[in-house]
Each structure stands twice: as structure tokens, then as C-alpha cells.
CSV table of C-alpha atoms in Angstrom, one decimal:
chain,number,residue,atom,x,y,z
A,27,UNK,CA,0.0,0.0,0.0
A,28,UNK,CA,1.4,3.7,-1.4
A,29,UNK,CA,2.1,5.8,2.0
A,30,UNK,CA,1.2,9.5,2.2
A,31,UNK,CA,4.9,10.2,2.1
A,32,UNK,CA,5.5,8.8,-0.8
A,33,UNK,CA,2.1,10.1,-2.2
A,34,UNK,CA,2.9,13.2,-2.4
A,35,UNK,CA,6.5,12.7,-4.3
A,36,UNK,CA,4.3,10.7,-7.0
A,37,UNK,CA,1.8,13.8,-7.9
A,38,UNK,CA,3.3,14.8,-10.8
A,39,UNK,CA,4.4,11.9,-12.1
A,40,UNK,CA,1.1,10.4,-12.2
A,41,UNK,CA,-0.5,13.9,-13.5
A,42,UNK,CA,1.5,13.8,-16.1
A,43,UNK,CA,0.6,10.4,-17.3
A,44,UNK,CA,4.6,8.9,-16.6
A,45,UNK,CA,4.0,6.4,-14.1
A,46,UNK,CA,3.5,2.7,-14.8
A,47,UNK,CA,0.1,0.9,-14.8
A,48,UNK,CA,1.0,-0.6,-11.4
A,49,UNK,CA,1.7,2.9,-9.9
A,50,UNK,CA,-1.2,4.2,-11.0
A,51,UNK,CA,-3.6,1.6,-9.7
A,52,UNK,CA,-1.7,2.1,-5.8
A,53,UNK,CA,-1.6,5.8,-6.7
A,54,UNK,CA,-5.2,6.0,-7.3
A,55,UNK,CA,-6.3,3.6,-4.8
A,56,UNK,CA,-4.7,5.5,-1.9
A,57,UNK,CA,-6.5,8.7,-3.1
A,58,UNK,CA,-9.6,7.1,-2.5
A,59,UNK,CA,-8.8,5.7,1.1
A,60,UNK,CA,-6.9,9.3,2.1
A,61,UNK,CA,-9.1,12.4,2.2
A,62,UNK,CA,-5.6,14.6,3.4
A,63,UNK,CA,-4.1,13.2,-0.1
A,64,UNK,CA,-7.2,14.0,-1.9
A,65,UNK,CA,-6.9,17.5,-0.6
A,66,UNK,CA,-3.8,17.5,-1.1
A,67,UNK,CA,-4.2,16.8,-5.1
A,68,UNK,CA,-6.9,18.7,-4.7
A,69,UNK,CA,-4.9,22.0,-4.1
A,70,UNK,CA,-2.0,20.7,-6.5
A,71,UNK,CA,-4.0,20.9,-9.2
A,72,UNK,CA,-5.6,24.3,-8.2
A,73,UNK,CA,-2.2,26.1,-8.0
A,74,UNK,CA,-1.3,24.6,-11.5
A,75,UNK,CA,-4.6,25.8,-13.1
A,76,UNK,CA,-4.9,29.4,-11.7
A,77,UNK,CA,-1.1,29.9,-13.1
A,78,UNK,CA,-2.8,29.4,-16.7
A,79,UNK,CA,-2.5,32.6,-19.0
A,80,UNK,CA,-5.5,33.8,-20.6
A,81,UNK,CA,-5.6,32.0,-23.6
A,82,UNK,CA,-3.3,33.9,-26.2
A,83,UNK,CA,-3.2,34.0,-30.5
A,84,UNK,CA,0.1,32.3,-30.3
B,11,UNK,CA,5.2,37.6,-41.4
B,12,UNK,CA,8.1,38.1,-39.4
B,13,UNK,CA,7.3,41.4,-37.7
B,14,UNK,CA,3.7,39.4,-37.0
B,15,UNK,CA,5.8,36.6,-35.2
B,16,UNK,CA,7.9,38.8,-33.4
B,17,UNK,CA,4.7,40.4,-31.8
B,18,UNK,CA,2.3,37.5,-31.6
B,19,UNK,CA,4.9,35.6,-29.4
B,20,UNK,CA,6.9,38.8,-27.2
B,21,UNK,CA,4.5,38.1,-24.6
B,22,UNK,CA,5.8,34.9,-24.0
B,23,UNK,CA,9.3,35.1,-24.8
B,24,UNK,CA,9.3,38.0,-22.4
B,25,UNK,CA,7.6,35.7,-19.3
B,26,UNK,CA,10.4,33.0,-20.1
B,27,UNK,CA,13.2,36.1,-20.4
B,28,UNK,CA,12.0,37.2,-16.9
B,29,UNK,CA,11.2,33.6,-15.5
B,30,UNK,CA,15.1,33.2,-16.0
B,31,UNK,CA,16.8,37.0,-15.3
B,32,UNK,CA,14.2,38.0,-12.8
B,33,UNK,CA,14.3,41.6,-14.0
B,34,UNK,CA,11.7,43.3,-16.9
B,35,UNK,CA,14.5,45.0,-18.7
B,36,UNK,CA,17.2,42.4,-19.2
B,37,UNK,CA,14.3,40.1,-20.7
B,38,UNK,CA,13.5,43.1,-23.0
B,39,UNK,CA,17.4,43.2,-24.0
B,40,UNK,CA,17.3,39.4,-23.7
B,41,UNK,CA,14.7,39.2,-26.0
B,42,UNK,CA,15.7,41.5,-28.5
B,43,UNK,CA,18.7,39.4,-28.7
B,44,UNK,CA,17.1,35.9,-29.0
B,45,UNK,CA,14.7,37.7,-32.5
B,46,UNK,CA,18.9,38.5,-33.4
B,47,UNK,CA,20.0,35.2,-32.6
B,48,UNK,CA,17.3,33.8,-34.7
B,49,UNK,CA,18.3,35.8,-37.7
B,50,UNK,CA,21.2,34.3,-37.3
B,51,UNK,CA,21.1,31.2,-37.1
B,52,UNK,CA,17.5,30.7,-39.3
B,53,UNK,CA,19.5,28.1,-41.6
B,54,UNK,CA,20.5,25.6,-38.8
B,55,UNK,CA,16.7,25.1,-37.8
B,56,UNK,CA,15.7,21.8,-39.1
B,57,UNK,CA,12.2,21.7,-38.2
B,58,UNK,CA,12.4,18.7,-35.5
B,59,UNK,CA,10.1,20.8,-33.6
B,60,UNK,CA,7.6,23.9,-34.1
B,61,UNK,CA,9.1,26.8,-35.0
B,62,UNK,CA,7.6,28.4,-31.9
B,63,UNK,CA,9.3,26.0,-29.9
B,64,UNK,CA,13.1,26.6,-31.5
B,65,UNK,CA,13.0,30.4,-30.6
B,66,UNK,CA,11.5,29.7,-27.2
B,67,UNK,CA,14.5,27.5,-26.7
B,68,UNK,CA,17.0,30.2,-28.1
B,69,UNK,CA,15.5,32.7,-25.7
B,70,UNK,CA,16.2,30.3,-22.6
B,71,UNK,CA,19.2,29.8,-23.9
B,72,UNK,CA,20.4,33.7,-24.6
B,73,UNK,CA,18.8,34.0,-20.9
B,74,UNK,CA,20.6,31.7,-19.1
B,75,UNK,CA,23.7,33.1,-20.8
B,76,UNK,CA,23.3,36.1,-18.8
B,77,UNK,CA,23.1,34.8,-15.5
B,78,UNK,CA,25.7,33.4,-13.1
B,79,UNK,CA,26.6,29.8,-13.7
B,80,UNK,CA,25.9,29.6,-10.3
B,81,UNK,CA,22.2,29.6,-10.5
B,82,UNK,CA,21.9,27.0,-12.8
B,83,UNK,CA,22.5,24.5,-10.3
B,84,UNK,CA,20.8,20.9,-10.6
B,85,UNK,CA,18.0,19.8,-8.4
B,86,UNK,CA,18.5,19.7,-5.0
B,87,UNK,CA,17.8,15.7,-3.7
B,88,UNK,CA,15.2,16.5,-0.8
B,89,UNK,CA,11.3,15.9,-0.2
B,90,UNK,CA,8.8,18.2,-1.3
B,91,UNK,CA,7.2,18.0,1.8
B,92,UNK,CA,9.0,18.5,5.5
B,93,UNK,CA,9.2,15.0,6.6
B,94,UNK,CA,8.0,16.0,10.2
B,95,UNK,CA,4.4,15.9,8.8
B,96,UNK,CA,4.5,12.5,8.7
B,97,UNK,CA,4.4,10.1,11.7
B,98,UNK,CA,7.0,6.6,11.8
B,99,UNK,CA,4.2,5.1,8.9
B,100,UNK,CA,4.6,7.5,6.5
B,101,UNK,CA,0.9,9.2,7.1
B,102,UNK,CA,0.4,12.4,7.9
B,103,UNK,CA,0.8,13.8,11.1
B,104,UNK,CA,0.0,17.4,10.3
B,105,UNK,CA,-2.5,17.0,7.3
B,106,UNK,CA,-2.7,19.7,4.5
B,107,UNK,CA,-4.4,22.8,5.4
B,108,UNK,CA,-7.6,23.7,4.7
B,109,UNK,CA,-7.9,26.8,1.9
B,110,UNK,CA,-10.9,29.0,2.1
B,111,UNK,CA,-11.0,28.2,-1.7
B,112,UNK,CA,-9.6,25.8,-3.4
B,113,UNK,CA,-10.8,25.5,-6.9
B,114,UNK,CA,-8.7,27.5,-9.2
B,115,UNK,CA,-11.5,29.9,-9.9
B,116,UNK,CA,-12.0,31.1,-6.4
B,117,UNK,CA,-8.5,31.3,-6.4
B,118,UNK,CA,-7.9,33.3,-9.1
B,119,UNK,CA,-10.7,36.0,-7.3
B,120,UNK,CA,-9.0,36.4,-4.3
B,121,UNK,CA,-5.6,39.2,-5.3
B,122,UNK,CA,-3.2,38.3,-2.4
B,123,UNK,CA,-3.0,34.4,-3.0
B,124,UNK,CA,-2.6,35.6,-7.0
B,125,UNK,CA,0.1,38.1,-5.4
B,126,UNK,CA,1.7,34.5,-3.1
B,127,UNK,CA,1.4,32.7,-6.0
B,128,UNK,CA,3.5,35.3,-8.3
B,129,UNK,CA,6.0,36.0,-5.7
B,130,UNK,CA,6.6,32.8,-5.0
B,131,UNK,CA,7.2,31.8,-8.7
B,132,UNK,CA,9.7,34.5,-8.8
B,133,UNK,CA,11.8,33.0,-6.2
B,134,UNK,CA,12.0,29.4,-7.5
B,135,UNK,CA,15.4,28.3,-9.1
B,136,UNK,CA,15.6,29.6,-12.5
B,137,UNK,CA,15.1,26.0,-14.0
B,138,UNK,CA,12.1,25.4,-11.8
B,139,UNK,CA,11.2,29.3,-12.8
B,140,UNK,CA,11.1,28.5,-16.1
B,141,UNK,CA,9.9,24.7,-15.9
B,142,UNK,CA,6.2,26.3,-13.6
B,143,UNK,CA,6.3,29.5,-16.6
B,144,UNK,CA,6.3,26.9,-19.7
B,145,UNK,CA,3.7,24.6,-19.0
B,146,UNK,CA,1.7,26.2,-16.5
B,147,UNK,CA,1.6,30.0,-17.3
B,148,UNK,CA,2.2,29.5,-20.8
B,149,UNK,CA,1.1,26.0,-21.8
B,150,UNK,CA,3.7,24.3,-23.3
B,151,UNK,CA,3.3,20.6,-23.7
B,152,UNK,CA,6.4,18.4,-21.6
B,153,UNK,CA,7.9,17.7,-25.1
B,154,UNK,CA,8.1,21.3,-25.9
B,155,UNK,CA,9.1,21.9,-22.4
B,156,UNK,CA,12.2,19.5,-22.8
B,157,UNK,CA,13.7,20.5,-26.3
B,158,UNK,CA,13.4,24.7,-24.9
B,159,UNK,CA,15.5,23.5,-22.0
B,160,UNK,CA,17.6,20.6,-23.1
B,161,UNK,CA,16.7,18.6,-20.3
B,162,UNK,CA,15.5,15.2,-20.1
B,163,UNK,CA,11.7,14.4,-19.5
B,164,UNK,CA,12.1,12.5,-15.8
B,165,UNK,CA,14.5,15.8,-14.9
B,166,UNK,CA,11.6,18.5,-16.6
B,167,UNK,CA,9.0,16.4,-14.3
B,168,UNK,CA,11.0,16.5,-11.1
B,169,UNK,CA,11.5,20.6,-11.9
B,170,UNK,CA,7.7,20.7,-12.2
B,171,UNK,CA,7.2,19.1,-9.5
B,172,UNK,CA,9.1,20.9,-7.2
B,173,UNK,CA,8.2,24.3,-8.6
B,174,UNK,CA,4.1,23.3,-8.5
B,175,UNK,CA,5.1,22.3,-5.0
B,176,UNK,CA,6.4,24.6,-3.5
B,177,UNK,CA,3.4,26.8,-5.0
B,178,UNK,CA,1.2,25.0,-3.2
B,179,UNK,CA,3.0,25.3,0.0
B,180,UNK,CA,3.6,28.9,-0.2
B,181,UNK,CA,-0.4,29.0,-0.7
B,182,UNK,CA,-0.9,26.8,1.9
B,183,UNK,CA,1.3,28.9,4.5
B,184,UNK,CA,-0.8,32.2,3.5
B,185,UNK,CA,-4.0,30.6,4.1
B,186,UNK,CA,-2.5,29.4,8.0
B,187,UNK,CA,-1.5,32.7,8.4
B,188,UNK,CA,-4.8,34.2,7.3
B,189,UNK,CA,-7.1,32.0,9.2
């Protein structure tokens, strides 16, 4: 079982798409057993989306 | 068509220019230099990637010429979150805050977390700077991300993950100190 520790190392990784299926089925089934990791992905993702430009031409 | 391209994309060259020199008028100089550098060097670009891409990656490149040698130091080997949070099992002790809002819309409302959120982004290392201004200001893909920098993909997701991090700590720390 993943531990909260290592959790929050693996955010990114598994945001990103990078991590193996194995990882992602621990990954995933610790955030549904760990509300603190939920909010902590929770808040991880909000930071990442409020840093978004508006939407430019380029 | 090249005067368009040279204003369509300033914006961003000049957030990646100040992402890396930390000051509004070197990126203005710095990119001024990276549109010369361009010039320049047109003939060498092969077309492995978009053309937006290249001059981003000549930009970082003119910009971290300016800066000490010093601050391009690798990534430091240490957790992203203080290990005293977490009791002997590895769960936490001392659980992530609480934020008053924590969707990126109600976020983006409130001016002083904006104002955290920008200062703190400033004071990242100029790779994680850069890394955080890329893909989450400007939306660069991680491919992108990588050929601009030169770096490998595990070492651009362990600088975007320390940057986005440390975000969300700095956040976290104005929302203790508010409550």
C-alpha cells in the first residue's frame, strides 16, 4: 500500500501520465482511502490551473 | 510575417526572459537578442520541432547566458514535503491545510494568493522558474518543455514538480497565516 509520504512525491508523475500501470492503480487507490491526499491533489492541481494565461493567438 | 511573429509571441518570450533573469528590462534586452540570434542562425533550424518552440529554446538559452553559472545549479535531492508531517508510517501527522477556496476559480478572485502565488514563482530556481512558466503559465506541452531546456523528461517532471510544490506550500502557509 502507497504511503502519504510517498504520495505526495508521485503527484506529478502520475498527473503527467509517466507512471507505470502498477503505480497508477496504488496511486489511485490510496487517493480514494486518504481524504488529506485527496486535498492535497486537490490543491496541487488548483495552483497549476490558476497559473494558466489567458488564452493567447500564439 | 516576421514582424507578426515577433509580436504575436513577445509576450511569452518575455515571461520565459524574466522567468530566468528575474528583471523586466534584461528580458526586453534578452529578448531582443534571442529575434537576433534567430536571424542568425534561421539556416541551422531543421524543423524537429515547431518553430515556436526553437525560438523559445534560443530565448532560454540567450537568458541563461546572462546569468551566473551559479544559479543554474541541478536539483537539489530533498522531499517536497517537510518529513516531520508524517508520523513513523509515513501518514500524515500534520494534514494539509484547509484553503478558504480551493478551486482555481476562487483562487484566481482572491488578489493576495494571486500576489503568493507570483512571488513565490519569482523566487524558484531559474530552471524550476522556467519549468512552472512553460507549461503552467504559458502552456507548453512536456515535449516542448524539454527541447526549450535541453533537459531530459524525468528531470523536466522532477522541476515541475518541485516548482508546483512549492506553489502549493507557499499558498498553503498564506492561508494558515490568514485563518
Amino acid at each position: 500500500m502507497l504511503r502519504c509520504v510517498e504520495f505526495v512525491e508521485q503527484v506529478t508523475e502520475m498527473e503527467e501520465g509517466a507512471s507505470r500501470p502498477l503505480a497508477r492503480l496504488w496511486f489511485q487507490l490510496h487517493r480514494l482511502a486518504c481524504r488529506y491526499c485527496r486535498r492535497y491533489l486537490r490543491q496541487m492541481r488548483a495552483v497549476r490551473e490558476v497559473m494558466q494565461a489567458p488564452a493567447s493567438p500564439e | 510575417m516576421f514582424v507578426a511573429l515577433v509580436q504575436r509571441w513577445r509576450g511569452g518570450l518575455l515571461r520565459v526572459a524574466q522567468a530566468i533573469t528575474g528583471n523586466a528590462s534584461t528580458a526586453e534586452e534578452v529578448v531582443q537578442e534571442t529575434w537576433t540570434s534567430v536571424l542568425r542562425s534561421l539556416e541551422t533550424f531543421e524543423g524537429r520541432s515547431s518553430l515556436r518552440t526553437w525560438v523559445h529554446r534560443v530565448c532560454v538559452h540567450v537568458a541563461l547566458a546572462r546569468i551566473r553559472h551559479d544559479e543554474r545549479a541541478s536539483v537539489p535531492d530533498e522531499p517536497v514535503v517537510d518529513p516531520d508531517r508524517f508520523d513513523e508510517y509515513g501518514h500524515w501527522r500534520e494534514p494539509p491545510a484547509r484553503w478558504a477556496e480551493e478551486t482555481p476559480e476562487a483562487l484566481a478572485v482572491r488578489r493576495e494568493v494571486m500576489d503568493c502565488i507570483e512571488r513565490t514563482v519569482a523566487m524558484l530556481p531559474v530552471r524550476q522558474r522556467v519549468v512552472i512558466t512553460l507549461r503552467d503559465v504559458q502552456g507548453f506541452r512536456a515535449e516542448d518543455a524539454c527541447e526549450i531546456l535541453g533537459v531530459t523528461a524525468v528531470h523536466q517532471r522532477v522541476l515541475l514538480h518541485r516548482a508546483r510544490s512549492r506553489v502549493r506550500a507557499e499558498c498553503e502557509r498564506f492561508y494558515r497565516e490568514a485563518a
